[in-house]
Amino acid sequence: MGTRIAVQLEAATSVQGNAAIDAVMQEMRRIDQRFSPMRDTSELSRLNARAATEALVVSAEMFGLLAQAHAVSLQTDGAFDLTFASLGRYYDYRKAKKPDPATRARLQQLIDYRGVILQPKTRSVRFSHKAIYLDLGGIAKGYAVDNAIALLQRRGVQNAVVSAGGDSRAIGRKKGKPWTVGIQDPRKPDAMAVVLPLLDSAFSTSGDYERYFVEDGVRYHHIIDPDTGDSARHLRSVTVLAPDATTSDALSTSVFVLGLQKGLALINRLPGIDAIVIDNRGVLHYSNGLQRQE
Ligand code: ADP
Ligand code: MG
C-alpha cells in the first residue's frame, strides 16, 4: 500500500502475539492485491480496464467497498469522489509531476461518481464513460484497519491498536489506560499538535504534508478538490474520530476537501462522529462533540 503499518497488542504469549501480527500483515497484503489501482492484476485494475465497455460482476468485497465509497460521494455532494483519479492519476507527487492546464480542465469535468453504476442485484459495475478511473485510496486503508481489528478480535485479542498510515483503530486499553494517538503538527514533522485518547474508536488524519511537492511556491498534495482539479487548499490537516476506520478515513478526506465551515457542518450532523481541523493559518477547530462542556 506504500504505507507504514503499525500493530500494538496485548497477547498471552509472544508466540500468540507474533502470529496475530503476521495474520494482520497478511490481511493487509491481501487487501492491497485486490484494491491497488497500480497493480495490473488487481480486481480494481480489471474494472478500470474494462468497466467502460461492459458491466462486470465483482467480488462481494469489492462491491461492498465501492458501494460505501459511492455513498460517501453522495453524502458529501462529490467532495469525496471515488472517480477523483480520472484526473488525479496524472499527478505524481514523488516525481513532482502535474497535468498540463488543458488536461486538467478537461478531466476535472469528468470527475463524477454518478458515472459509476452499481447494480446490487447482479453485483455488477459499469462506467458511463471511458475516462473514469477508480482509486479507493481515500477509504481503503481505513477498511484494511477495520478488517485487521476484526481479525484480531476473532483470535481473542482484546487490547490492540492498528494503524495504516494516518488511519488507526483501537480496542480495549494499553495496560489499563486508554490507547493514545497524536495529530502531527502539519509544519513540524517531529511535533505533535494534539494527543488524544482512543476508546474503542477509530481515528484518521488527512494532511497536506504527507505526499506533496512545491512548485513556484505552491504546494501540490494528494487530496484533490473535484470542483477545481487542484489540491484542496483550505486546510492543513483534518482528523476524524468515528466508530470504525472506513468511516473515519473517508470522512477525513471529505472534510479536507469541504473546508472548515462545510466540513464541520457535515460532521456536526453525524451522530457519534467528531473532527479536529487545522486551518491554513495553523489554528485548531473542533466539532461540537469535542467542545469543552461547561
Ligand atoms: P492517506 O491515508 O493516504 O494519507 P487520506 O485519507 O488523507 O490518505 O486521503 C488521501 C487519499 O485519498 C489520496 O492519496 C487519494 O488516493 C485519495 N483522494 C484524493 N482526493 C480525493 C477525493 N476528492 N475523493 C476521494 N478520494 C480522494
Ligand atoms: Mg482519508
mmCIF file of C-alpha atoms and ligand atoms in Angstrom:
data_model
loop_
_atom_site.group_PDB
_atom_site.id
_atom_site.type_symbol
_atom_site.label_atom_id
_atom_site.label_comp_id
_atom_site.label_asym_id
_atom_site.label_seq_id
_atom_site.Cartn_x
_atom_site.Cartn_y
_atom_site.Cartn_z
ATOM 1 C CA MET A 1 0.000 0.000 0.000
ATOM 2 C CA GLY A 2 3.027 2.239 0.219
ATOM 3 C CA THR A 3 2.168 2.852 3.854
ATOM 4 C CA ARG A 4 3.600 2.144 7.240
ATOM 5 C CA ILE A 5 1.574 -0.460 9.123
ATOM 6 C CA ALA A 6 1.808 -0.497 12.925
ATOM 7 C CA VAL A 7 0.263 -3.043 15.275
ATOM 8 C CA GLN A 8 0.407 -2.966 19.045
ATOM 9 C CA LEU A 9 -1.408 -5.615 21.015
ATOM 10 C CA GLU A 10 -1.591 -7.492 24.262
ATOM 11 C CA ALA A 11 -1.390 -11.287 23.999
ATOM 12 C CA ALA A 12 -0.966 -14.127 26.470
ATOM 13 C CA THR A 13 2.337 -15.231 24.926
ATOM 14 C CA SER A 14 4.775 -13.741 22.442
ATOM 15 C CA VAL A 15 4.111 -16.675 20.088
ATOM 16 C CA GLN A 16 0.410 -15.790 20.016
ATOM 17 C CA GLY A 17 1.190 -12.106 19.677
ATOM 18 C CA ASN A 18 3.541 -12.619 16.750
ATOM 19 C CA ALA A 19 1.110 -14.959 14.995
ATOM 20 C CA ALA A 20 -1.601 -12.323 15.327
ATOM 21 C CA ILE A 21 0.688 -9.654 13.861
ATOM 22 C CA ASP A 22 1.597 -11.956 10.955
ATOM 23 C CA ALA A 23 -2.097 -12.504 10.269
ATOM 24 C CA VAL A 24 -2.685 -8.736 10.205
ATOM 25 C CA MET A 25 0.157 -8.216 7.731
ATOM 26 C CA GLN A 26 -1.169 -10.980 5.503
ATOM 27 C CA GLU A 27 -4.613 -9.386 5.512
ATOM 28 C CA MET A 28 -3.097 -6.004 4.583
ATOM 29 C CA ARG A 29 -1.320 -7.608 1.631
ATOM 30 C CA ARG A 30 -4.496 -9.374 0.536
ATOM 31 C CA ILE A 31 -6.428 -6.103 0.518
ATOM 32 C CA ASP A 32 -3.655 -4.305 -1.352
ATOM 33 C CA GLN A 33 -3.670 -7.025 -4.010
ATOM 34 C CA ARG A 34 -7.374 -6.619 -4.572
ATOM 35 C CA PHE A 35 -7.736 -2.837 -4.360
ATOM 36 C CA SER A 36 -4.481 -1.370 -5.643
ATOM 37 C CA PRO A 37 -5.005 0.573 -8.887
ATOM 38 C CA MET A 38 -1.250 0.306 -9.509
ATOM 39 C CA ARG A 39 -1.171 -3.488 -9.765
ATOM 40 C CA ASP A 40 -2.227 -4.713 -13.200
ATOM 41 C CA THR A 41 -3.601 -7.913 -11.707
ATOM 42 C CA SER A 42 -5.836 -6.345 -9.045
ATOM 43 C CA GLU A 43 -9.602 -6.591 -9.229
ATOM 44 C CA LEU A 44 -9.743 -2.793 -9.275
ATOM 45 C CA SER A 45 -7.422 -2.637 -12.292
ATOM 46 C CA ARG A 46 -9.688 -5.081 -14.114
ATOM 47 C CA LEU A 47 -12.573 -2.675 -13.544
ATOM 48 C CA ASN A 48 -10.559 0.320 -14.677
ATOM 49 C CA ALA A 49 -9.570 -1.516 -17.841
ATOM 50 C CA ARG A 50 -12.983 -2.879 -18.807
ATOM 51 C CA ALA A 51 -15.992 -1.415 -16.991
ATOM 52 C CA ALA A 52 -16.476 1.311 -19.595
ATOM 53 C CA THR A 53 -17.182 -1.283 -22.258
ATOM 54 C CA GLU A 54 -19.177 -3.895 -20.309
ATOM 55 C CA ALA A 55 -20.850 -4.408 -16.931
ATOM 56 C CA LEU A 56 -18.503 -6.514 -14.802
ATOM 57 C CA VAL A 57 -19.516 -8.794 -11.953
ATOM 58 C CA VAL A 58 -17.223 -8.136 -8.969
ATOM 59 C CA SER A 59 -16.489 -9.832 -5.646
ATOM 60 C CA ALA A 60 -18.849 -9.119 -2.752
ATOM 61 C CA GLU A 61 -15.948 -7.378 -1.009
ATOM 62 C CA MET A 62 -15.289 -5.085 -3.976
ATOM 63 C CA PHE A 63 -18.963 -4.311 -4.376
ATOM 64 C CA GLY A 64 -19.283 -3.513 -0.673
ATOM 65 C CA LEU A 65 -16.400 -1.047 -0.578
ATOM 66 C CA LEU A 66 -17.430 0.583 -3.865
ATOM 67 C CA ALA A 67 -20.955 0.989 -2.504
ATOM 68 C CA GLN A 68 -19.578 2.632 0.642
ATOM 69 C CA ALA A 69 -17.314 4.953 -1.347
ATOM 70 C CA HIS A 70 -20.251 5.805 -3.592
ATOM 71 C CA ALA A 71 -22.436 6.550 -0.563
ATOM 72 C CA VAL A 72 -19.830 8.924 0.890
ATOM 73 C CA SER A 73 -19.523 10.603 -2.507
ATOM 74 C CA LEU A 74 -23.274 11.203 -2.461
ATOM 75 C CA GLN A 75 -23.305 12.262 1.188
ATOM 76 C CA THR A 76 -20.563 14.862 0.592
ATOM 77 C CA ASP A 77 -22.073 16.050 -2.685
ATOM 78 C CA GLY A 78 -18.969 14.886 -4.515
ATOM 79 C CA ALA A 79 -16.296 16.466 -2.296
ATOM 80 C CA PHE A 80 -15.244 12.874 -1.784
ATOM 81 C CA ASP A 81 -15.452 11.262 -5.195
ATOM 82 C CA LEU A 82 -14.388 7.702 -5.963
ATOM 83 C CA THR A 83 -13.607 8.812 -9.523
ATOM 84 C CA PHE A 84 -11.267 11.667 -8.481
ATOM 85 C CA ALA A 85 -8.343 9.721 -10.011
ATOM 86 C CA SER A 86 -9.791 10.144 -13.509
ATOM 87 C CA LEU A 87 -7.746 13.338 -13.184
ATOM 88 C CA GLY A 88 -5.762 12.562 -10.004
ATOM 89 C CA ARG A 89 -3.825 9.770 -11.720
ATOM 90 C CA TYR A 90 -1.955 12.404 -13.744
ATOM 91 C CA TYR A 91 -0.323 13.822 -10.626
ATOM 92 C CA ASP A 92 2.859 12.137 -9.472
ATOM 93 C CA TYR A 93 3.947 13.632 -6.160
ATOM 94 C CA ARG A 94 7.214 11.752 -5.939
ATOM 95 C CA LYS A 95 8.299 12.947 -9.357
ATOM 96 C CA ALA A 96 6.799 16.449 -8.849
ATOM 97 C CA LYS A 97 4.581 15.996 -11.898
ATOM 98 C CA LYS A 98 1.176 17.543 -12.550
ATOM 99 C CA PRO A 99 -1.197 17.520 -15.522
ATOM 100 C CA ASP A 100 -0.921 20.387 -18.008
ATOM 101 C CA PRO A 101 -3.710 23.001 -17.726
ATOM 102 C CA ALA A 102 -5.681 21.668 -20.728
ATOM 103 C CA THR A 103 -5.679 18.079 -19.439
ATOM 104 C CA ARG A 104 -6.623 19.311 -16.008
ATOM 105 C CA ALA A 105 -9.561 21.364 -17.299
ATOM 106 C CA ARG A 106 -10.823 18.524 -19.491
ATOM 107 C CA LEU A 107 -10.562 15.720 -16.919
ATOM 108 C CA GLN A 108 -11.776 17.788 -13.977
ATOM 109 C CA GLN A 109 -15.174 17.964 -15.662
ATOM 110 C CA LEU A 110 -15.235 14.192 -15.974
ATOM 111 C CA ILE A 111 -14.805 13.525 -12.249
ATOM 112 C CA ASP A 112 -18.278 12.370 -11.276
ATOM 113 C CA TYR A 113 -19.214 9.462 -9.030
ATOM 114 C CA ARG A 114 -22.601 9.265 -10.762
ATOM 115 C CA GLY A 115 -20.804 7.781 -13.759
ATOM 116 C CA VAL A 116 -20.145 4.612 -11.729
ATOM 117 C CA ILE A 117 -23.260 2.474 -11.994
ATOM 118 C CA LEU A 118 -23.587 -0.170 -9.304
ATOM 119 C CA GLN A 119 -26.161 -2.957 -9.715
ATOM 120 C CA PRO A 120 -26.632 -4.719 -6.362
ATOM 121 C CA LYS A 121 -28.835 -7.466 -7.804
ATOM 122 C CA THR A 122 -26.178 -8.726 -10.177
ATOM 123 C CA ARG A 123 -23.258 -7.272 -8.156
ATOM 124 C CA SER A 124 -22.022 -5.648 -11.302
ATOM 125 C CA VAL A 125 -20.258 -2.393 -12.064
ATOM 126 C CA ARG A 126 -20.306 -0.323 -15.204
ATOM 127 C CA PHE A 127 -18.780 3.064 -16.077
ATOM 128 C CA SER A 128 -20.743 5.591 -18.108
ATOM 129 C CA HIS A 129 -17.651 6.785 -19.990
ATOM 130 C CA LYS A 130 -14.092 5.800 -20.813
ATOM 131 C CA ALA A 131 -12.213 8.421 -18.776
ATOM 132 C CA ILE A 132 -13.432 7.021 -15.433
ATOM 133 C CA TYR A 133 -10.646 5.663 -13.276
ATOM 134 C CA LEU A 134 -11.309 4.369 -9.766
ATOM 135 C CA ASP A 135 -8.880 4.734 -6.881
ATOM 136 C CA LEU A 136 -10.054 3.885 -3.373
ATOM 137 C CA GLY A 137 -7.023 5.490 -1.698
ATOM 138 C CA GLY A 138 -9.306 7.728 0.366
ATOM 139 C CA ILE A 139 -11.087 4.805 2.053
ATOM 140 C CA ALA A 140 -9.186 1.522 1.580
ATOM 141 C CA LYS A 141 -6.651 1.971 4.366
ATOM 142 C CA GLY A 142 -9.418 2.526 6.860
ATOM 143 C CA TYR A 143 -11.146 -0.574 5.536
ATOM 144 C CA ALA A 144 -7.905 -2.540 5.938
ATOM 145 C CA VAL A 145 -7.570 -1.351 9.532
ATOM 146 C CA ASP A 146 -11.162 -2.405 10.296
ATOM 147 C CA ASN A 147 -10.530 -5.846 8.838
ATOM 148 C CA ALA A 148 -7.350 -6.164 10.887
ATOM 149 C CA ILE A 149 -9.203 -5.307 14.093
ATOM 150 C CA ALA A 150 -11.978 -7.809 13.287
ATOM 151 C CA LEU A 151 -9.363 -10.475 12.636
ATOM 152 C CA LEU A 152 -7.633 -9.770 15.968
ATOM 153 C CA GLN A 153 -10.956 -9.946 17.792
ATOM 154 C CA ARG A 154 -11.702 -13.330 16.209
ATOM 155 C CA ARG A 155 -8.353 -14.507 17.568
ATOM 156 C CA GLY A 156 -9.365 -13.423 21.052
ATOM 157 C CA VAL A 157 -7.231 -10.270 21.215
ATOM 158 C CA GLN A 158 -8.983 -7.699 23.399
ATOM 159 C CA ASN A 159 -6.444 -4.885 23.586
ATOM 160 C CA ALA A 160 -4.870 -3.571 20.409
ATOM 161 C CA VAL A 161 -4.297 -0.641 18.134
ATOM 162 C CA VAL A 162 -3.707 -0.984 14.380
ATOM 163 C CA SER A 163 -2.561 1.854 12.115
ATOM 164 C CA ALA A 164 -2.070 2.098 8.368
ATOM 165 C CA GLY A 165 -0.539 5.481 7.633
ATOM 166 C CA GLY A 166 -2.908 8.064 9.070
ATOM 167 C CA ASP A 167 -5.714 5.619 9.857
ATOM 168 C CA SER A 168 -5.937 3.904 13.247
ATOM 169 C CA ARG A 169 -8.407 1.959 15.317
ATOM 170 C CA ALA A 170 -8.130 0.828 18.916
ATOM 171 C CA ILE A 171 -9.890 -1.791 21.010
ATOM 172 C CA GLY A 172 -9.579 -2.158 24.770
ATOM 173 C CA ARG A 173 -6.729 -0.487 26.586
ATOM 174 C CA LYS A 174 -2.977 -0.327 26.936
ATOM 175 C CA LYS A 175 -2.060 -1.675 30.382
ATOM 176 C CA GLY A 176 -5.400 -0.455 31.736
ATOM 177 C CA LYS A 177 -5.138 3.041 30.266
ATOM 178 C CA PRO A 178 -6.681 4.302 27.022
ATOM 179 C CA TRP A 179 -4.575 3.990 23.888
ATOM 180 C CA THR A 180 -3.467 7.404 22.693
ATOM 181 C CA VAL A 181 -2.826 8.762 19.216
ATOM 182 C CA GLY A 182 -1.301 12.020 18.130
ATOM 183 C CA ILE A 183 -2.044 14.511 15.395
ATOM 184 C CA GLN A 184 1.173 15.653 13.806
ATOM 185 C CA ASP A 185 1.925 19.348 13.619
ATOM 186 C CA PRO A 186 1.468 19.921 9.860
ATOM 187 C CA ARG A 187 4.573 22.091 9.590
ATOM 188 C CA LYS A 188 6.859 20.460 12.198
ATOM 189 C CA PRO A 189 7.466 16.795 11.349
ATOM 190 C CA ASP A 190 8.671 15.946 14.865
ATOM 191 C CA ALA A 191 6.000 17.776 16.844
ATOM 192 C CA MET A 192 2.503 16.755 17.864
ATOM 193 C CA ALA A 193 -0.302 19.300 17.577
ATOM 194 C CA VAL A 194 -2.712 17.271 19.759
ATOM 195 C CA VAL A 195 -2.665 13.933 21.598
ATOM 196 C CA LEU A 196 -5.997 12.166 22.136
ATOM 197 C CA PRO A 197 -7.220 9.043 23.944
ATOM 198 C CA LEU A 198 -8.864 6.356 21.770
ATOM 199 C CA LEU A 199 -11.517 4.247 23.445
ATOM 200 C CA ASP A 200 -12.882 1.580 21.103
ATOM 201 C CA SER A 201 -12.900 4.007 18.234
ATOM 202 C CA ALA A 202 -11.153 4.908 15.013
ATOM 203 C CA PHE A 203 -9.124 7.937 14.063
ATOM 204 C CA SER A 204 -7.956 9.189 10.655
ATOM 205 C CA THR A 205 -5.825 12.169 9.746
ATOM 206 C CA SER A 206 -5.592 13.631 6.263
ATOM 207 C CA GLY A 207 -2.863 16.208 5.794
ATOM 208 C CA ASP A 208 -1.274 18.290 3.072
ATOM 209 C CA TYR A 209 2.201 17.288 4.335
ATOM 210 C CA GLU A 210 2.148 13.564 3.572
ATOM 211 C CA ARG A 211 2.550 13.373 -0.178
ATOM 212 C CA TYR A 212 3.321 16.673 -1.894
ATOM 213 C CA PHE A 213 5.756 18.760 -3.868
ATOM 214 C CA VAL A 214 6.214 22.519 -4.072
ATOM 215 C CA GLU A 215 6.472 24.342 -7.382
ATOM 216 C CA ASP A 216 6.743 28.136 -7.696
ATOM 217 C CA GLY A 217 5.839 28.428 -4.039
ATOM 218 C CA VAL A 218 2.614 26.396 -4.472
ATOM 219 C CA ARG A 219 2.081 23.147 -2.599
ATOM 220 C CA TYR A 220 0.644 20.297 -4.681
ATOM 221 C CA HIS A 221 -0.550 17.449 -2.472
ATOM 222 C CA HIS A 222 -2.527 14.240 -2.756
ATOM 223 C CA ILE A 223 -6.042 15.398 -1.870
ATOM 224 C CA ILE A 224 -7.841 16.676 -4.957
ATOM 225 C CA ASP A 225 -10.785 19.049 -4.910
ATOM 226 C CA PRO A 226 -13.095 17.629 -7.599
ATOM 227 C CA ASP A 227 -14.521 21.130 -8.216
ATOM 228 C CA THR A 228 -11.162 22.605 -9.243
ATOM 229 C CA GLY A 229 -8.971 19.643 -10.159
ATOM 230 C CA ASP A 230 -6.310 21.229 -7.968
ATOM 231 C CA SER A 231 -5.138 20.210 -4.479
ATOM 232 C CA ALA A 232 -7.686 21.198 -1.826
ATOM 233 C CA ARG A 233 -6.202 24.290 -0.239
ATOM 234 C CA HIS A 234 -8.499 25.374 2.593
ATOM 235 C CA LEU A 235 -6.849 23.346 5.363
ATOM 236 C CA ARG A 236 -3.616 21.766 6.545
ATOM 237 C CA SER A 237 -4.938 18.790 8.452
ATOM 238 C CA VAL A 238 -8.210 17.065 9.304
ATOM 239 C CA THR A 239 -8.667 14.357 11.895
ATOM 240 C CA VAL A 240 -11.943 12.467 12.174
ATOM 241 C CA LEU A 241 -12.981 10.247 15.083
ATOM 242 C CA ALA A 242 -15.608 7.615 14.273
ATOM 243 C CA PRO A 243 -16.708 4.158 15.423
ATOM 244 C CA ASP A 244 -14.894 2.489 12.516
ATOM 245 C CA ALA A 245 -11.880 3.385 10.386
ATOM 246 C CA THR A 246 -13.566 3.010 6.990
ATOM 247 C CA THR A 247 -15.839 5.877 8.026
ATOM 248 C CA SER A 248 -13.123 7.999 9.641
ATOM 249 C CA ASP A 249 -10.836 7.550 6.627
ATOM 250 C CA ALA A 250 -13.415 8.583 4.023
ATOM 251 C CA LEU A 251 -14.646 11.478 6.127
ATOM 252 C CA SER A 252 -11.194 12.901 6.873
ATOM 253 C CA THR A 253 -10.550 13.146 3.140
ATOM 254 C CA SER A 254 -14.063 14.590 2.660
ATOM 255 C CA VAL A 255 -13.714 17.311 5.302
ATOM 256 C CA PHE A 256 -10.299 18.186 3.908
ATOM 257 C CA VAL A 257 -11.943 18.977 0.573
ATOM 258 C CA LEU A 258 -15.055 20.624 2.042
ATOM 259 C CA GLY A 259 -13.090 23.102 4.175
ATOM 260 C CA LEU A 260 -13.768 24.384 7.658
ATOM 261 C CA GLN A 261 -17.406 25.535 7.615
ATOM 262 C CA LYS A 262 -18.953 22.933 5.351
ATOM 263 C CA GLY A 263 -16.722 20.204 6.717
ATOM 264 C CA LEU A 264 -17.563 20.801 10.378
ATOM 265 C CA ALA A 265 -21.236 21.279 9.492
ATOM 266 C CA LEU A 266 -21.230 17.797 7.939
ATOM 267 C CA ILE A 267 -19.500 16.258 10.964
ATOM 268 C CA ASN A 268 -21.861 18.011 13.388
ATOM 269 C CA ARG A 269 -24.823 16.447 11.581
ATOM 270 C CA LEU A 270 -23.440 12.922 12.043
ATOM 271 C CA PRO A 271 -24.035 11.319 15.441
ATOM 272 C CA GLY A 272 -21.005 9.689 17.066
ATOM 273 C CA ILE A 273 -18.511 11.370 14.745
ATOM 274 C CA ASP A 274 -16.152 14.224 15.592
ATOM 275 C CA ALA A 275 -13.370 16.164 13.938
ATOM 276 C CA ILE A 276 -10.347 18.319 14.670
ATOM 277 C CA VAL A 277 -9.346 20.670 11.888
ATOM 278 C CA ILE A 278 -6.129 22.668 11.490
ATOM 279 C CA ASP A 279 -6.772 25.539 9.101
ATOM 280 C CA ASN A 280 -4.236 27.060 6.733
ATOM 281 C CA ARG A 281 -3.028 29.512 9.369
ATOM 282 C CA GLY A 282 -2.359 26.686 11.830
ATOM 283 C CA VAL A 283 -5.403 27.365 14.038
ATOM 284 C CA LEU A 284 -7.232 24.377 15.594
ATOM 285 C CA HIS A 285 -11.016 23.943 15.325
ATOM 286 C CA TYR A 286 -13.177 21.287 16.993
ATOM 287 C CA SER A 287 -16.570 19.788 16.131
ATOM 288 C CA ASN A 288 -19.416 20.259 18.640
ATOM 289 C CA GLY A 289 -18.888 16.885 20.323
ATOM 290 C CA LEU A 290 -15.347 17.883 21.342
ATOM 291 C CA GLN A 291 -16.113 21.361 22.679
ATOM 292 C CA ARG A 292 -15.481 21.596 26.388
ATOM 293 C CA GLN A 293 -18.718 21.113 28.366
ATOM 294 C CA GLU A 294 -19.127 23.994 30.834
HETATM 295 P P1 ADP B 1 -3.730 8.760 3.409
HETATM 296 O O1 ADP B 1 -4.267 7.862 4.484
HETATM 297 O O2 ADP B 1 -3.156 8.074 2.206
HETATM 298 O O3 ADP B 1 -2.932 9.932 3.876
HETATM 299 P P2 ADP B 1 -6.094 10.328 3.138
HETATM 300 O O4 ADP B 1 -7.158 9.696 3.915
HETATM 301 O O5 ADP B 1 -5.522 11.595 3.608
HETATM 302 O O6 ADP B 1 -4.996 9.285 2.755
HETATM 303 O O7 ADP B 1 -6.677 10.534 1.686
HETATM 304 C C1 ADP B 1 -5.830 10.869 0.607
HETATM 305 C C2 ADP B 1 -6.016 9.871 -0.498
HETATM 306 O O8 ADP B 1 -7.390 9.897 -0.908
HETATM 307 C C3 ADP B 1 -5.227 10.235 -1.725
HETATM 308 O O9 ADP B 1 -3.948 9.673 -1.719
HETATM 309 C C4 ADP B 1 -6.088 9.689 -2.829
HETATM 310 O O10 ADP B 1 -5.835 8.305 -3.011
HETATM 311 C C5 ADP B 1 -7.495 9.836 -2.294
HETATM 312 N N1 ADP B 1 -8.187 11.072 -2.714
HETATM 313 C C6 ADP B 1 -7.666 12.281 -3.047
HETATM 314 N N2 ADP B 1 -8.618 13.179 -3.333
HETATM 315 C C7 ADP B 1 -9.800 12.518 -3.193
HETATM 316 C C8 ADP B 1 -11.183 12.897 -3.365
HETATM 317 N N3 ADP B 1 -11.543 14.129 -3.700
HETATM 318 N N4 ADP B 1 -12.119 11.946 -3.133
HETATM 319 C C9 ADP B 1 -11.780 10.689 -2.783
HETATM 320 N N5 ADP B 1 -10.515 10.278 -2.611
HETATM 321 C C10 ADP B 1 -9.530 11.168 -2.799
HETATM 322 MG MG MG B 2 -8.940 9.538 4.404
#
